[in-house]
Coordinates of C-alpha atoms in Angstrom, one line a residue:
Chain A
M1 CA -5.4 -1.3 41.2
S2 CA -5.7 -4.0 38.7
A3 CA -3.2 -4.3 35.7
V4 CA -6.2 -3.9 32.7
M5 CA -5.5 -5.2 29.6
V6 CA -7.0 -3.2 26.7
T7 CA -7.4 -5.5 23.7
R8 CA -7.0 -3.6 20.6
K9 CA -8.2 -4.8 17.3
V10 CA -6.0 -3.9 14.3
T11 CA -7.7 -2.8 11.2
R12 CA -6.2 -1.0 8.1
K13 CA -7.7 2.0 6.9
W14 CA -9.0 0.5 3.9
E15 CA -12.0 -0.6 5.7
K16 CA -12.7 2.7 6.8
L17 CA -12.6 4.6 3.7
P18 CA -15.4 6.6 2.8
G19 CA -16.5 6.1 -1.1
K20 CA -18.1 3.2 -2.7
N21 CA -15.1 1.0 -3.8
T22 CA -14.4 -2.3 -2.8
F23 CA -11.4 -3.6 -1.6
C24 CA -9.7 -7.1 -1.5
C25 CA -6.9 -8.6 -0.8
D26 CA -6.6 -6.8 2.8
G27 CA -6.8 -3.3 0.8
R28 CA -4.2 -4.1 -2.1
V29 CA -6.9 -4.3 -4.8
M30 CA -9.1 -1.7 -5.0
M31 CA -12.0 -1.7 -7.7
A32 CA -15.5 -0.1 -8.2
R33 CA -18.6 -2.0 -6.5
Q34 CA -20.2 -3.1 -10.0
K35 CA -17.7 -5.5 -11.1
G36 CA -20.4 -8.0 -13.5
V37 CA -18.8 -6.1 -16.6
F38 CA -15.5 -6.4 -15.7
Y39 CA -15.9 -10.0 -15.5
L40 CA -17.7 -10.4 -18.6
T41 CA -14.2 -8.6 -20.1
L42 CA -11.9 -11.3 -18.6
F43 CA -14.2 -13.9 -20.0
L44 CA -14.2 -12.8 -23.5
I45 CA -10.5 -12.1 -23.6
V46 CA -9.7 -15.7 -21.9
G47 CA -12.5 -17.4 -23.3
T48 CA -11.6 -16.2 -27.1
C49 CA -8.1 -17.0 -26.4
A50 CA -8.8 -20.3 -25.2
L51 CA -9.7 -21.4 -28.0
F52 CA -7.4 -19.9 -30.1
F53 CA -4.4 -22.2 -28.7
A54 CA -7.2 -24.8 -28.6
F55 CA -8.2 -24.8 -32.2
E56 CA -5.9 -22.7 -34.3
C57 CA -2.6 -23.2 -32.9
P58 CA -1.5 -26.7 -33.0
Y59 CA -2.4 -26.6 -36.6
L60 CA -0.4 -23.3 -37.3
A61 CA 2.6 -24.2 -35.2
V62 CA 2.9 -27.2 -37.2
H63 CA 1.8 -25.9 -40.8
L64 CA 3.2 -22.2 -40.4
S65 CA 5.8 -21.2 -37.6
P66 CA 5.9 -21.9 -33.8
A67 CA 6.4 -18.1 -33.3
V68 CA 2.9 -17.9 -34.0
P69 CA 1.4 -19.0 -30.6
M70 CA 4.4 -17.9 -28.7
F71 CA 3.6 -14.5 -29.8
A72 CA -0.1 -15.1 -29.5
A73 CA 0.8 -15.9 -25.6
V74 CA 2.8 -13.1 -25.6
L75 CA 0.8 -10.9 -26.3
F76 CA -2.6 -12.5 -24.2
L77 CA -0.3 -12.4 -20.9
F78 CA 0.3 -8.5 -21.3
V79 CA -3.1 -7.9 -22.0
V80 CA -4.3 -9.4 -19.2
A81 CA -1.4 -7.9 -17.0
M82 CA -3.0 -4.7 -18.3
L83 CA -6.5 -5.4 -17.7
L84 CA -5.7 -6.5 -14.0
R85 CA -3.5 -3.4 -13.7
T86 CA -6.4 -0.8 -14.7
S87 CA -8.8 -2.7 -12.7
F88 CA -6.7 -3.0 -9.4
S89 CA -5.0 0.1 -8.8
D90 CA -6.0 3.0 -7.8
P91 CA -6.8 5.6 -10.4
G92 CA -5.7 8.5 -8.0
V93 CA -8.2 8.9 -5.8
L94 CA -7.8 12.5 -3.7
P95 CA -8.6 11.5 0.3
R96 CA -11.5 13.6 1.7
A97 CA -10.3 16.7 3.7
L98 CA -10.3 16.2 7.4
P99 CA -12.5 18.0 9.7
E100 CA -10.1 20.6 10.6
E101 CA -8.7 21.3 6.8
A102 CA -12.8 21.2 5.5
T103 CA -13.3 24.2 8.3
F104 CA -10.4 26.2 7.7
I105 CA -11.7 26.1 3.7
E106 CA -15.0 26.8 4.9
M107 CA -13.5 29.6 7.0
E108 CA -11.4 31.2 3.7
I109 CA -14.8 31.0 1.7
E110 CA -16.8 32.9 4.2
A111 CA -14.1 35.7 4.6
A112 CA -13.8 35.9 0.8
N113 CA -17.7 36.1 0.3
G114 CA -18.3 38.3 3.5
S115 CA -21.8 38.2 4.4
V116 CA -24.6 37.5 2.6
P117 CA -27.7 38.6 3.2
A118 CA -30.4 36.8 4.8
G119 CA -32.6 35.2 2.1
Q120 CA -29.9 35.2 -0.6
R121 CA -28.0 32.2 -1.9
P122 CA -24.3 32.1 -1.2
P123 CA -22.2 32.9 -4.4
P124 CA -20.7 29.8 -5.8
R125 CA -17.7 28.5 -4.5
I126 CA -15.2 28.6 -7.2
R127 CA -11.6 29.6 -7.2
N128 CA -9.8 30.8 -10.2
V129 CA -6.2 29.9 -10.9
Q130 CA -4.0 31.3 -13.9
I131 CA -2.2 28.6 -15.7
N132 CA 0.3 29.3 -18.6
S133 CA -1.8 32.4 -18.9
Q134 CA -5.2 30.6 -18.9
I135 CA -7.8 31.3 -16.5
V136 CA -8.7 28.0 -14.7
K137 CA -11.5 27.5 -12.7
L138 CA -11.3 24.9 -9.5
K139 CA -14.7 23.9 -8.0
Y140 CA -15.5 23.1 -4.5
C141 CA -16.7 19.4 -3.9
Y142 CA -19.2 19.5 -1.2
T143 CA -18.7 15.7 -0.8
C144 CA -15.1 15.8 -0.1
K145 CA -14.7 19.1 1.2
I146 CA -12.1 20.1 -1.0
F147 CA -11.3 22.6 -4.3
R148 CA -10.7 20.3 -6.6
P149 CA -7.1 20.6 -8.2
P150 CA -7.1 21.0 -11.9
R151 CA -8.4 18.0 -14.2
A152 CA -9.6 16.2 -11.3
S153 CA -13.2 15.6 -11.3
H154 CA -15.6 13.7 -8.9
C155 CA -17.0 10.1 -9.7
S156 CA -20.4 9.5 -8.7
I157 CA -20.1 5.7 -9.4
C158 CA -17.0 5.6 -7.1
D159 CA -18.1 8.7 -5.2
N160 CA -14.6 10.0 -4.8
C161 CA -12.7 12.8 -6.6
V162 CA -10.2 11.5 -8.6
E163 CA -6.7 13.2 -9.9
R164 CA -7.0 13.8 -14.0
F165 CA -10.3 11.9 -14.0
D166 CA -10.4 10.2 -17.8
H167 CA -13.8 8.6 -17.7
H168 CA -15.2 5.7 -15.6
C169 CA -15.1 2.6 -17.6
P170 CA -17.5 -0.5 -16.2
W171 CA -15.6 -2.9 -18.7
V172 CA -12.2 -2.5 -16.4
G173 CA -14.6 -2.3 -13.2
N174 CA -12.5 1.0 -12.0
C175 CA -12.2 4.8 -12.4
V176 CA -9.3 5.9 -15.6
G177 CA -7.4 8.6 -13.9
K178 CA -3.7 9.9 -13.6
R179 CA -2.4 6.7 -11.9
N180 CA -3.8 4.3 -14.2
Y181 CA -4.5 5.9 -17.7
R182 CA -1.3 4.9 -19.0
Y183 CA -2.3 1.1 -18.5
F184 CA -5.5 1.2 -19.5
Y185 CA -3.9 2.9 -22.8
L186 CA -1.9 0.2 -23.0
F187 CA -4.6 -2.4 -22.1
T188 CA -6.9 -1.0 -25.1
L189 CA -4.0 -1.2 -27.4
S190 CA -2.5 -4.6 -26.9
L191 CA -6.3 -5.7 -26.8
S192 CA -7.0 -4.3 -30.3
L193 CA -3.3 -6.0 -31.4
L194 CA -4.6 -9.5 -30.1
T195 CA -7.7 -8.7 -31.6
I196 CA -6.5 -8.2 -35.0
Y197 CA -3.5 -11.0 -34.9
I198 CA -6.5 -13.5 -33.5
F199 CA -8.8 -12.5 -36.7
A200 CA -6.2 -12.8 -39.0
F201 CA -4.6 -15.8 -37.8
D202 CA -8.4 -17.3 -37.9
I203 CA -8.5 -16.1 -41.3
V204 CA -5.3 -17.7 -42.2
H205 CA -5.9 -21.2 -40.4
V206 CA -9.5 -21.6 -42.2
V207 CA -8.0 -20.8 -45.6
M208 CA -5.0 -23.0 -45.5
R209 CA -7.5 -25.8 -44.2
S210 CA -9.9 -25.4 -46.8
V211 CA -7.3 -26.0 -49.6
D212 CA -6.7 -29.1 -47.8
S213 CA -10.2 -30.3 -47.3
G214 CA -12.5 -28.1 -48.1
F215 CA -14.4 -24.7 -46.5
V216 CA -17.4 -26.8 -44.6
S217 CA -15.6 -29.7 -43.2
T218 CA -13.2 -26.9 -41.7
L219 CA -15.9 -25.0 -40.1
K220 CA -17.0 -28.6 -38.6
E221 CA -13.4 -29.6 -37.3
S222 CA -13.2 -26.4 -35.4
P223 CA -16.0 -24.9 -34.3
G224 CA -14.0 -22.4 -32.0
T225 CA -12.9 -20.7 -35.2
V226 CA -16.4 -19.4 -35.7
V227 CA -16.8 -18.1 -32.4
E228 CA -13.6 -16.6 -32.1
V229 CA -14.5 -14.6 -35.4
V230 CA -17.7 -13.5 -34.2
V231 CA -16.0 -11.8 -31.1
C232 CA -13.1 -10.6 -32.9
F233 CA -15.3 -9.0 -35.7
F234 CA -17.6 -6.9 -33.0
T235 CA -14.7 -5.8 -30.6
L236 CA -12.3 -4.9 -33.4
W237 CA -14.7 -2.0 -34.2
S238 CA -15.2 -1.1 -30.7
V239 CA -11.6 -1.5 -29.4
V240 CA -9.5 -0.3 -32.4
G241 CA -12.0 2.9 -32.4
L242 CA -11.5 3.2 -29.0
T243 CA -7.4 3.0 -29.4
G244 CA -7.8 5.5 -32.0
F245 CA -9.5 7.9 -30.0
H246 CA -7.4 8.0 -26.8
T247 CA -4.5 8.2 -29.2
Y248 CA -6.1 11.2 -30.4
L249 CA -6.7 12.5 -26.8
I250 CA -2.8 11.4 -25.6
S251 CA -1.6 13.6 -28.2
L252 CA -3.3 16.5 -27.3
N253 CA -2.8 15.8 -23.4
Q254 CA -6.4 15.9 -23.1
T255 CA -8.9 13.5 -21.1
T256 CA -12.1 12.3 -22.2
N257 CA -14.1 14.3 -19.7
E258 CA -12.1 17.5 -21.3
D259 CA -13.3 16.4 -24.7
I260 CA -17.0 15.7 -23.6
K261 CA -17.2 18.7 -21.8
G262 CA -15.6 20.8 -24.9
S263 CA -13.3 22.3 -21.9
W264 CA -10.3 23.5 -24.8
S265 CA -12.7 22.9 -27.7
G266 CA -11.0 26.6 -29.2
K267 CA -14.1 28.4 -28.4
N268 CA -13.8 31.6 -26.8
R269 CA -10.2 31.5 -27.2
L270 CA -9.9 28.6 -24.9
Q271 CA -6.2 27.0 -25.4
N272 CA -5.3 23.8 -23.5
P273 CA -3.0 25.2 -20.9
Y274 CA -1.5 21.4 -19.8
S275 CA -0.6 20.5 -23.5
H276 CA 3.0 20.9 -24.6
K277 CA 2.0 22.0 -28.1
N278 CA 4.1 19.2 -29.0
I279 CA 2.7 15.4 -30.0
M280 CA 6.0 13.8 -29.0
K281 CA 6.2 15.7 -25.7
N282 CA 2.4 15.3 -25.0
C283 CA 3.0 11.4 -25.6
C284 CA 6.1 10.9 -23.7
E285 CA 4.4 13.1 -20.7
V286 CA 1.5 10.9 -20.5
L287 CA 2.8 7.4 -21.5
C288 CA 6.3 7.8 -20.0
G289 CA 5.8 10.1 -17.0
P290 CA 6.7 9.5 -13.4
A291 CA 4.6 6.6 -11.5
Y292 CA 2.6 8.5 -9.2
P293 CA 2.4 7.0 -5.6
S294 CA -0.9 6.5 -4.3
V295 CA -1.9 8.7 -1.5
L296 CA -4.7 7.0 -0.2
D297 CA -2.5 4.9 2.0
R298 CA -5.1 1.6 1.9
R299 CA -3.0 -0.5 4.4
G300 CA -2.0 1.6 6.7
L301 CA -3.2 0.7 10.6
L302 CA -6.2 2.2 12.4
L303 CA -5.8 1.0 15.8
E304 CA -9.6 0.9 17.3
K305 CA -10.2 0.3 21.3
P306 CA -13.4 -1.6 21.9
G307 CA -15.8 0.8 24.1
T308 CA -14.9 3.8 22.3
P309 CA -17.0 5.1 19.7
A310 CA -13.6 7.1 18.5
I311 CA -11.1 5.5 16.2
Q312 CA -7.3 6.7 16.6
S313 CA -5.2 6.7 13.9
A314 CA -1.8 4.7 14.2
S315 CA 0.2 7.4 11.6
K316 CA 1.8 10.1 13.5
T317 CA 0.2 13.4 13.7
S318 CA -3.5 12.5 12.9
G319 CA -4.6 11.2 16.6
L320 CA -4.0 14.6 17.5
E321 CA -6.7 15.6 15.1
L322 CA -9.5 13.4 17.3
Q323 CA -8.5 15.1 20.5
I324 CA -9.3 18.5 19.1
A325 CA -12.4 17.5 17.4
K326 CA -13.2 16.0 21.0
A327 CA -12.1 19.0 22.9
K328 CA -14.3 21.5 20.1
A329 CA -17.5 19.3 20.7
A330 CA -17.3 19.4 24.4
A331 CA -16.6 23.4 24.1
F332 CA -19.6 23.4 21.8
L333 CA -21.8 21.4 24.4
R334 CA -20.5 23.7 27.2
K335 CA -21.5 26.7 25.2
Q336 CA -25.0 24.9 24.4
S337 CA -25.8 24.5 28.0
C338 CA -25.0 27.9 29.2
D339 CA -26.8 29.7 26.2
N340 CA -29.8 27.1 26.7
A341 CA -32.4 30.4 28.2
D342 CA -31.7 32.7 25.0
Y343 CA -30.6 30.4 22.3
S344 CA -33.3 30.5 19.5
S345 CA -32.0 28.1 16.9
P346 CA -29.5 25.1 17.4
S347 CA -26.2 25.9 15.2
S348 CA -25.2 23.1 12.6
T349 CA -22.7 20.5 13.4
W350 CA -19.5 21.1 15.5
S351 CA -17.5 20.9 12.3
S352 CA -19.0 24.1 11.0
A353 CA -17.3 27.3 10.5
S354 CA -20.0 28.6 13.0
L355 CA -18.2 27.0 15.9
K356 CA -14.6 27.4 14.8
E357 CA -15.5 31.3 14.7
R358 CA -17.4 31.0 18.3
V359 CA -14.3 29.2 19.4
T360 CA -11.6 31.6 17.9
N361 CA -14.0 34.2 19.3
V362 CA -14.3 33.2 22.6
K363 CA -10.3 32.6 22.5
G364 CA -9.4 35.8 21.8
K365 CA -11.4 37.7 24.4
S366 CA -10.9 35.4 26.9
S367 CA -7.7 36.4 28.1
S368 CA -8.9 37.3 31.3
A369 CA -11.1 34.3 31.6
K370 CA -8.0 32.3 31.0
E371 CA -6.5 33.8 34.7
N372 CA -10.3 33.1 36.2
G373 CA -10.8 29.6 34.8
S374 CA -7.0 28.5 35.9
T375 CA -9.2 25.9 38.5
P376 CA -9.3 23.0 36.0
K377 CA -5.7 23.9 34.5
S378 CA -4.3 24.0 37.7
K379 CA -5.9 20.8 39.0
S380 CA -4.9 18.9 35.7
T381 CA -1.5 19.8 36.6
D382 CA -1.3 18.5 39.5
H383 CA -0.1 15.0 38.9
T384 CA -1.3 13.1 41.9
D385 CA -4.9 14.0 42.1
T386 CA -5.0 13.9 37.7
N387 CA -5.7 10.3 37.9
S388 CA -8.8 10.0 40.0
N389 CA -10.0 13.6 38.8
T390 CA -10.1 11.6 35.3
K391 CA -11.5 8.8 36.4
E392 CA -14.5 10.4 38.3
Q393 CA -15.0 12.6 35.4
D394 CA -14.4 9.5 32.5
P395 CA -18.3 8.9 31.8
T396 CA -18.8 12.9 30.9
P397 CA -17.1 13.3 27.6
K398 CA -18.9 10.3 26.6
E399 CA -21.9 11.6 27.8
K400 CA -21.2 15.0 25.7
A401 CA -20.5 12.7 22.7
S402 CA -24.0 10.9 22.9
A403 CA -25.9 13.9 23.7
L404 CA -23.7 16.0 20.6
K405 CA -25.1 13.0 18.1
E406 CA -28.5 13.7 19.2
R407 CA -28.0 17.3 18.2
V408 CA -26.3 17.0 15.2
S409 CA -29.6 14.9 13.8
C410 CA -32.0 17.0 15.1
S411 CA -30.2 20.1 13.9
K412 CA -29.6 19.1 10.5
E413 CA -32.5 20.1 8.8
K414 CA -32.2 23.5 10.4
R415 CA -28.7 23.7 8.7
Q416 CA -29.6 26.2 6.1
S417 CA -31.2 28.6 8.6
S418 CA -28.4 28.5 11.0
K419 CA -25.9 29.5 8.5
E420 CA -28.0 32.6 7.4
Q421 CA -28.0 33.3 11.3
G422 CA -24.2 32.8 11.2
P423 CA -23.7 36.6 12.6
T424 CA -26.2 36.0 15.6
P425 CA -23.6 33.3 17.4
K426 CA -20.8 35.3 16.8
E427 CA -22.5 38.0 19.2
K428 CA -23.3 35.6 21.5
A429 CA -20.1 34.2 21.8
S430 CA -18.9 37.6 23.1
G431 CA -21.8 37.5 25.7
P432 CA -21.9 35.5 29.3
P433 CA -19.1 34.6 30.7
L434 CA -18.0 31.1 30.6
A435 CA -15.0 28.4 31.6
S436 CA -12.5 29.1 28.7
P437 CA -12.6 26.6 25.9
D438 CA -8.9 26.5 26.5
D439 CA -9.3 25.1 30.1
L440 CA -11.7 22.8 28.7
T441 CA -9.5 21.5 25.9
D442 CA -6.6 21.4 28.2
T443 CA -8.7 19.0 30.8
L444 CA -10.0 16.7 28.1
L445 CA -6.9 16.6 26.3
E446 CA -5.4 15.3 29.7
K447 CA -8.1 13.1 30.2
E448 CA -7.5 11.9 26.5
R449 CA -4.2 11.2 27.5
V450 CA -4.3 9.3 30.6
Q451 CA -6.5 7.0 28.8
Chain B
M1 CA 4.4 37.1 24.4
S2 CA 7.6 36.0 23.5
I3 CA 9.4 33.1 23.6
A4 CA 12.2 33.6 26.0
H5 CA 14.2 30.7 25.4
S6 CA 14.6 28.0 22.5
F7 CA 13.0 25.2 23.9
F8 CA 10.4 24.8 26.8
P9 CA 10.2 22.5 29.2
Y10 CA 6.9 19.5 29.0
K11 CA 6.0 17.3 31.7
I12 CA 5.1 14.0 30.5
L13 CA 2.7 11.6 31.8
V14 CA 3.4 7.9 31.5
S15 CA 0.8 6.4 32.7
S16 CA 1.2 2.7 32.9
S17 CA -1.5 0.7 35.4
P18 CA -1.4 0.1 38.6
F19 CA 1.2 3.1 39.1
L20 CA 1.9 6.1 37.1
F21 CA 4.9 8.4 37.2
E22 CA 6.1 11.8 35.9
C23 CA 9.3 13.2 34.4
W24 CA 10.5 16.6 33.8
T25 CA 11.9 16.5 30.2
T26 CA 12.9 19.2 27.4
H27 CA 10.3 18.8 24.8
S28 CA 10.9 16.9 21.4
L29 CA 8.5 15.6 18.9
Q30 CA 7.5 12.7 20.8
D31 CA 6.3 15.2 23.6
L32 CA 4.3 17.6 21.2
R33 CA 2.5 15.1 19.7
Q34 CA 1.5 13.4 23.1
Q35 CA 0.2 16.2 25.2
A36 CA 0.6 19.6 24.1
P37 CA -2.6 21.6 23.6
I38 CA -3.0 22.3 19.6
A39 CA -3.7 26.5 19.5
A40 CA -4.5 26.3 15.8
K41 CA -3.5 24.5 12.7
V42 CA -2.3 26.4 9.6
F43 CA -3.1 25.0 5.9
V44 CA -0.7 25.8 2.9
Q45 CA -2.5 25.2 0.1
R46 CA -1.1 23.9 -3.3
D47 CA 0.0 26.2 -5.9
Y48 CA -1.5 25.4 -9.5
T49 CA 0.0 28.6 -11.3
S50 CA 2.7 26.0 -12.8
G51 CA -0.2 23.5 -13.6
T52 CA -1.1 20.3 -12.4
I53 CA 2.9 19.5 -10.7
C54 CA 2.7 19.5 -7.0
Q55 CA 3.8 22.8 -5.8
F56 CA 2.8 24.7 -2.1
Q57 CA 2.4 28.4 -2.0
T58 CA 5.2 30.2 -0.3
K59 CA 2.7 32.7 0.9
F60 CA 3.5 33.4 4.5
P61 CA 0.4 32.4 6.5
A62 CA -0.6 35.2 9.4
T63 CA -1.0 33.1 12.2
L64 CA 3.1 32.1 12.1
E65 CA 4.0 35.5 12.0
T66 CA 4.5 35.4 16.0
R67 CA 6.4 32.3 15.8
I68 CA 8.8 32.3 13.0
D69 CA 10.9 34.1 10.6
K70 CA 8.9 34.2 7.2
Q71 CA 12.4 33.6 5.4
Q72 CA 12.9 29.9 7.5
F73 CA 9.3 29.3 6.2
E74 CA 9.4 30.3 2.7
D75 CA 13.0 28.4 2.7
T76 CA 11.4 25.2 3.8
I77 CA 8.5 25.2 1.0
R78 CA 10.8 26.1 -1.8
K79 CA 12.9 23.6 -0.8
L80 CA 10.0 20.9 -0.8
N81 CA 8.9 22.3 -4.1
S82 CA 12.1 21.5 -5.9
L83 CA 11.9 18.0 -4.2
Y84 CA 8.7 17.3 -5.6
A85 CA 9.5 19.0 -8.8
E86 CA 12.4 16.3 -8.9
A87 CA 10.4 13.6 -8.3
E88 CA 7.8 14.7 -11.3
K89 CA 10.5 15.8 -13.4
L90 CA 10.0 14.2 -17.4
G91 CA 13.4 13.9 -18.4
G92 CA 15.8 10.9 -19.9
R93 CA 15.2 9.2 -16.4
S94 CA 11.8 9.0 -16.1
Y95 CA 11.3 7.8 -20.1
L96 CA 13.9 5.1 -19.4
E97 CA 12.0 4.1 -16.0
G98 CA 8.6 4.2 -18.2
C99 CA 9.9 2.3 -21.3
L100 CA 11.4 -0.3 -19.0
A101 CA 8.6 -0.9 -16.8
C102 CA 6.5 -1.3 -20.1
L103 CA 8.5 -3.8 -21.8
T104 CA 8.5 -5.7 -18.4
A105 CA 4.5 -5.1 -17.9
Y106 CA 5.2 -3.4 -15.0
T107 CA 6.3 -6.3 -13.0
V108 CA 9.7 -4.3 -12.5
F109 CA 7.7 -2.2 -9.9
L110 CA 7.3 -5.5 -7.5
C111 CA 10.8 -5.5 -7.2
M112 CA 12.4 -1.7 -7.8
E113 CA 11.3 1.7 -6.1
T114 CA 9.8 3.9 -8.6
H115 CA 12.3 7.2 -8.8
Y116 CA 8.8 9.2 -7.0
E117 CA 9.2 6.8 -4.0
K118 CA 12.7 7.4 -3.6
V119 CA 12.1 11.2 -3.4
L120 CA 9.3 10.5 -1.2
K121 CA 11.6 9.1 1.0
K122 CA 13.7 12.3 1.0
I123 CA 11.1 14.4 1.4
A124 CA 9.9 12.9 4.7
S125 CA 13.6 12.6 5.8
Y126 CA 13.6 16.4 5.3
I127 CA 10.5 17.0 7.2
Q128 CA 11.5 15.3 10.0
D129 CA 14.7 17.1 9.8
Q130 CA 13.1 20.4 9.5
N131 CA 10.5 19.6 12.6
D132 CA 13.4 18.6 14.8
K133 CA 15.8 21.7 14.3
I134 CA 13.5 24.5 13.3
Y135 CA 10.1 23.9 14.0
A136 CA 9.5 21.8 17.1
P137 CA 11.7 24.5 19.3
R138 CA 9.3 27.2 18.2
G139 CA 6.3 25.0 19.2
L140 CA 5.3 24.0 15.4
L141 CA 4.9 20.7 13.8
L142 CA 5.1 20.4 9.9
T143 CA 2.9 17.1 8.5
D144 CA 4.1 15.4 5.6
P145 CA 1.8 16.6 2.8
I146 CA 1.4 12.7 1.4
E147 CA -0.8 12.1 4.3
R148 CA -3.2 14.6 3.5
G149 CA -3.2 13.4 -0.1
L150 CA -0.4 15.9 -1.5
R151 CA -3.5 18.6 -1.2
V152 CA -2.0 20.7 2.0
V153 CA 1.1 21.4 4.1
E154 CA -0.3 21.5 7.5
I155 CA 1.6 22.8 10.3
T156 CA 0.2 22.4 14.0
V157 CA 0.6 25.5 16.2
F158 CA 0.7 24.1 19.8
E159 CA 0.0 26.3 22.6
D160 CA 3.0 28.3 24.0
R161 CA 3.0 27.3 27.7
S162 CA 6.3 28.6 28.5
T163 CA 4.9 32.1 30.0
G164 CA 2.3 30.2 31.7
P165 CA -1.3 31.3 31.5
G166 CA -2.0 35.0 30.8
R167 CA 0.1 37.0 28.2

């Protein structure tokens, strides 16, 4: 046998993240897809400040104080730093549920709902939780397949669930959430100060120069001043207003999302359960709270073998999930082929709850089947034959995977009907005997290991 | 079904072409991850009764009844909850850290580790320790919640092969 070198292309996790974010600098920077307005913001800030430094600062540094341009420079750097921090950081995106977790939650939901009569819509997926003597409803996110934590919301622009979702800001080109809200607030606050500062010193500059050389000639000498005044005038109303609004929200420990929806407006005796009822405490929590880490792990490594359809993660335990998923898929396909004669409707995709029920039902009733079906197990435990066995059976999982894909594409339309017919596959599972999925799982896992 | 001994032997298949060899060994975490078939996965959900801080439910899952002592499981979860509470605690230290960071335009985080990150490392080593001492001998594996977005504590239940097929 010749040594086979498997070349592995190393990809990082951010390349395979779902959602509509764009990533730069190999996953270090995370933004929304539409960045045009962000570039406009950056241009306005940098452009206006450049004009200020070019036209006003030389005159004011000499005639007033050198501290004026120095303070402006510090403020400008702070504004840009806060803007970039807000735009480039992860707002607190919740990663989507892996298939096992999604299946587990689905099973819990179905257990809680009981059997839904055919033709009736199942009840909405809501969990009630009591927080500080207030009942809060946790909604289920069909995209991320999780029950959203309190205060989390799904951003349709970025297609992610974000913790403590405030709003999606096109001006910064990112969502504003738990992790970057304080940077956003400091950005608006410092930008307000910068705008007021530039506006004020523009006026001072024009007044001082007009005393010497007249108003019209002043404007002719420094045309930049006119541009700055116009930009600052319009910016003032919007940014200062926004800063005031967010100061109000912070003092009440509310998010823009909650304010818009009127979640804690006081009707129906609804009080904000997250507020400390103390303005200072609320401000301290939002602005000086702990720096939450990103749970996305954008720069983690994903090891991809060329030629295999699946991707194996390099993280500690998640490699096993792939094996489980494959084993389940194979068990499902084997079951399908056995039930072909009396199988009325194709089931939903392999990750659905019905499959899980089927597998667990068969497992529970297959204790005798295990003893009978010990042949594949004994084969796999015989180390001398395993290598040859796996090599002969090598194409099978791949063929099954492609067959499964075709099935998935066909069965997607009939998903609704298959869910309503949930109980029927259960009964079928206990019907004809077949090679136990456990044995199939064992065999498949053996194959994966050797590969 | 009962686990007669605290650890049970696993066969490791180490294949490096052109030859393969095997060795019998008592299991370790590495063995569990590489080869044991998974019987089930249990997901311990978040507990939101105290707000949005990171806490997990201490309710004992039915699937683990035959595998581990209820008290031990609850102790693990309670310890994890206390560690997360320590990470997210609002107090003098977090305010100082926040103010200092703000004054430096948050550039200080480029060179300094945040308090939360330090506690996360503590949590990771605690989970590793628990897995080595308590969970792996019982054929279980705790996954660090940070790998699941701090949403769940995933407990992988491996099949017990010590007593062979049929129970």
